[in-house]
């Protein structure tokens, strides 16, 4: 004779529903907050590129006319790039200006909406752009 073994399956459906609910919240958080972070990164990249171009347009016109050499005015280029990004609310900005190029890097944080339920409060984003001074024909 076999002993009668009954499994106690009470609560398994509850555990399954709780597990699936947590998974769905995490996936929804990744979609919502991840999409928001991607959108913010693309906006940051556009702003950084605009700042680099604005800086590269600060050329030393007198030197170009007198010597025929195209050189970026470093102080003015730095000021233009910084003003553009600061005007758009960015605070962590790195600007490197040489005689020929302007490199701009900006950092920002994007707060989360749903992922803060699992202690992910923000995403750090960064973008870099390089613009080169040139004379158009």
CSV table of C-alpha atoms in Angstrom, one decimal:
chain,number,residue,atom,x,y,z
A,1,UNK,CA,0.0,0.0,0.0
A,2,UNK,CA,1.1,3.5,-0.8
A,3,UNK,CA,0.8,6.2,1.8
A,4,UNK,CA,-1.5,9.0,0.7
A,5,UNK,CA,0.5,12.1,-0.1
A,6,UNK,CA,-1.3,15.2,-0.7
A,7,UNK,CA,0.6,18.3,-1.7
A,8,UNK,CA,-0.5,21.5,-0.2
A,9,UNK,CA,-0.8,23.8,-3.2
A,10,UNK,CA,-2.5,26.7,-1.4
A,11,UNK,CA,-0.8,30.0,-2.1
A,12,UNK,CA,1.0,29.0,-5.3
A,13,UNK,CA,-1.3,31.1,-7.4
A,14,UNK,CA,-0.8,34.1,-5.1
A,15,UNK,CA,3.0,33.7,-5.4
A,16,UNK,CA,2.8,33.5,-9.2
A,17,UNK,CA,0.6,36.6,-9.4
A,18,UNK,CA,2.9,38.6,-7.1
A,19,UNK,CA,6.0,37.5,-9.1
A,20,UNK,CA,4.4,38.5,-12.4
A,21,UNK,CA,3.2,41.8,-11.0
A,22,UNK,CA,6.7,42.7,-9.9
A,23,UNK,CA,8.0,41.7,-13.3
A,24,UNK,CA,5.4,43.7,-15.2
A,25,UNK,CA,6.2,46.8,-13.0
A,26,UNK,CA,9.9,46.5,-13.7
A,27,UNK,CA,9.3,46.0,-17.5
A,28,UNK,CA,6.9,49.0,-17.6
A,29,UNK,CA,9.5,51.0,-15.7
A,30,UNK,CA,12.2,50.2,-18.2
A,31,UNK,CA,9.9,51.2,-21.0
A,32,UNK,CA,8.7,54.4,-19.5
A,33,UNK,CA,11.9,55.5,-17.8
A,34,UNK,CA,14.3,54.1,-20.4
A,35,UNK,CA,12.3,55.9,-23.1
A,36,UNK,CA,12.5,59.1,-21.1
A,37,UNK,CA,16.3,58.7,-20.6
A,38,UNK,CA,16.8,58.0,-24.4
A,39,UNK,CA,14.8,61.1,-25.2
A,40,UNK,CA,16.8,63.2,-22.8
A,41,UNK,CA,20.1,61.9,-24.1
A,42,UNK,CA,19.1,62.8,-27.7
A,43,UNK,CA,18.1,66.3,-26.6
A,44,UNK,CA,21.4,66.6,-24.7
A,45,UNK,CA,23.3,65.4,-27.8
A,46,UNK,CA,21.5,68.0,-30.0
A,47,UNK,CA,22.2,70.8,-27.5
A,48,UNK,CA,25.9,69.8,-27.1
A,49,UNK,CA,26.3,69.7,-30.9
A,50,UNK,CA,24.7,73.2,-31.2
A,51,UNK,CA,27.1,74.5,-28.5
A,52,UNK,CA,30.1,73.1,-30.3
A,53,UNK,CA,29.1,74.6,-33.6
A,54,UNK,CA,28.4,78.0,-31.9
A,55,UNK,CA,31.9,77.8,-30.4
A,56,UNK,CA,33.5,76.9,-33.7
A,57,UNK,CA,31.9,79.9,-35.3
A,58,UNK,CA,33.9,82.2,-33.1
A,59,UNK,CA,36.8,82.6,-35.4
A,60,UNK,CA,39.6,85.3,-35.4
A,61,UNK,CA,38.5,87.3,-38.4
A,62,UNK,CA,41.4,89.7,-38.3
A,63,UNK,CA,43.9,86.9,-38.4
A,64,UNK,CA,42.0,85.3,-41.3
A,65,UNK,CA,42.1,88.5,-43.3
A,66,UNK,CA,45.7,89.5,-42.5
A,67,UNK,CA,47.4,86.1,-42.5
A,68,UNK,CA,44.9,83.9,-44.3
A,69,UNK,CA,44.9,81.5,-41.3
A,70,UNK,CA,41.6,80.3,-39.8
A,71,UNK,CA,41.9,80.1,-36.1
A,72,UNK,CA,39.2,79.9,-33.4
A,73,UNK,CA,39.1,82.7,-30.8
A,74,UNK,CA,39.4,80.4,-27.7
A,75,UNK,CA,37.9,82.8,-25.2
A,76,UNK,CA,34.9,83.7,-27.3
A,77,UNK,CA,34.4,80.1,-28.4
A,78,UNK,CA,34.3,78.9,-24.8
A,79,UNK,CA,32.0,81.7,-23.8
A,80,UNK,CA,29.5,81.0,-26.7
A,81,UNK,CA,29.4,77.2,-26.0
A,82,UNK,CA,29.0,77.8,-22.2
A,83,UNK,CA,26.3,80.4,-22.6
A,84,UNK,CA,24.3,78.2,-24.9
A,85,UNK,CA,24.3,75.1,-22.6
A,86,UNK,CA,23.9,77.1,-19.4
A,87,UNK,CA,21.0,78.9,-21.0
A,88,UNK,CA,19.4,75.5,-21.5
A,89,UNK,CA,19.9,74.5,-17.8
A,90,UNK,CA,22.9,72.3,-18.0
A,91,UNK,CA,25.4,72.7,-15.1
A,92,UNK,CA,28.1,70.0,-15.7
A,93,UNK,CA,29.8,71.2,-18.8
A,94,UNK,CA,33.3,70.5,-20.2
A,95,UNK,CA,34.6,72.6,-23.1
A,96,UNK,CA,38.0,72.1,-24.8
A,97,UNK,CA,39.0,74.6,-27.5
A,98,UNK,CA,42.0,74.4,-29.8
A,99,UNK,CA,42.9,76.6,-32.7
A,100,UNK,CA,40.9,74.3,-35.1
A,101,UNK,CA,38.2,72.5,-33.0
A,102,UNK,CA,35.7,72.9,-30.2
A,103,UNK,CA,34.9,69.8,-28.1
A,104,UNK,CA,31.9,70.1,-25.8
A,105,UNK,CA,30.8,67.4,-23.2
A,106,UNK,CA,27.8,67.8,-21.0
A,107,UNK,CA,26.4,65.6,-18.2
A,108,UNK,CA,22.9,65.5,-16.9
A,109,UNK,CA,20.6,63.3,-14.7
A,110,UNK,CA,17.2,62.2,-15.6
A,111,UNK,CA,14.8,61.4,-12.7
A,112,UNK,CA,12.8,58.1,-13.0
A,113,UNK,CA,9.1,57.8,-12.6
A,114,UNK,CA,8.5,54.1,-12.1
A,115,UNK,CA,11.9,52.6,-11.5
A,116,UNK,CA,12.2,54.6,-8.2
A,117,UNK,CA,9.9,51.9,-6.8
A,118,UNK,CA,12.9,49.6,-7.0
A,119,UNK,CA,15.4,52.2,-5.8
A,120,UNK,CA,16.6,53.4,-9.2
A,121,UNK,CA,16.0,57.1,-8.8
A,122,UNK,CA,17.8,58.6,-11.8
A,123,UNK,CA,19.9,57.9,-14.9
A,124,UNK,CA,23.1,59.7,-15.6
A,125,UNK,CA,23.5,60.7,-19.3
A,126,UNK,CA,26.4,62.3,-21.2
A,127,UNK,CA,27.0,63.6,-24.7
A,128,UNK,CA,30.0,64.9,-26.5
A,129,UNK,CA,30.3,66.8,-29.8
A,130,UNK,CA,33.2,68.2,-31.8
A,131,UNK,CA,33.0,71.0,-34.3
A,132,UNK,CA,35.7,72.2,-36.6
A,133,UNK,CA,36.1,75.7,-37.9
A,134,UNK,CA,36.1,76.0,-41.7
A,135,UNK,CA,35.8,78.5,-44.4
A,136,UNK,CA,32.8,77.9,-46.7
A,137,UNK,CA,33.4,78.4,-50.4
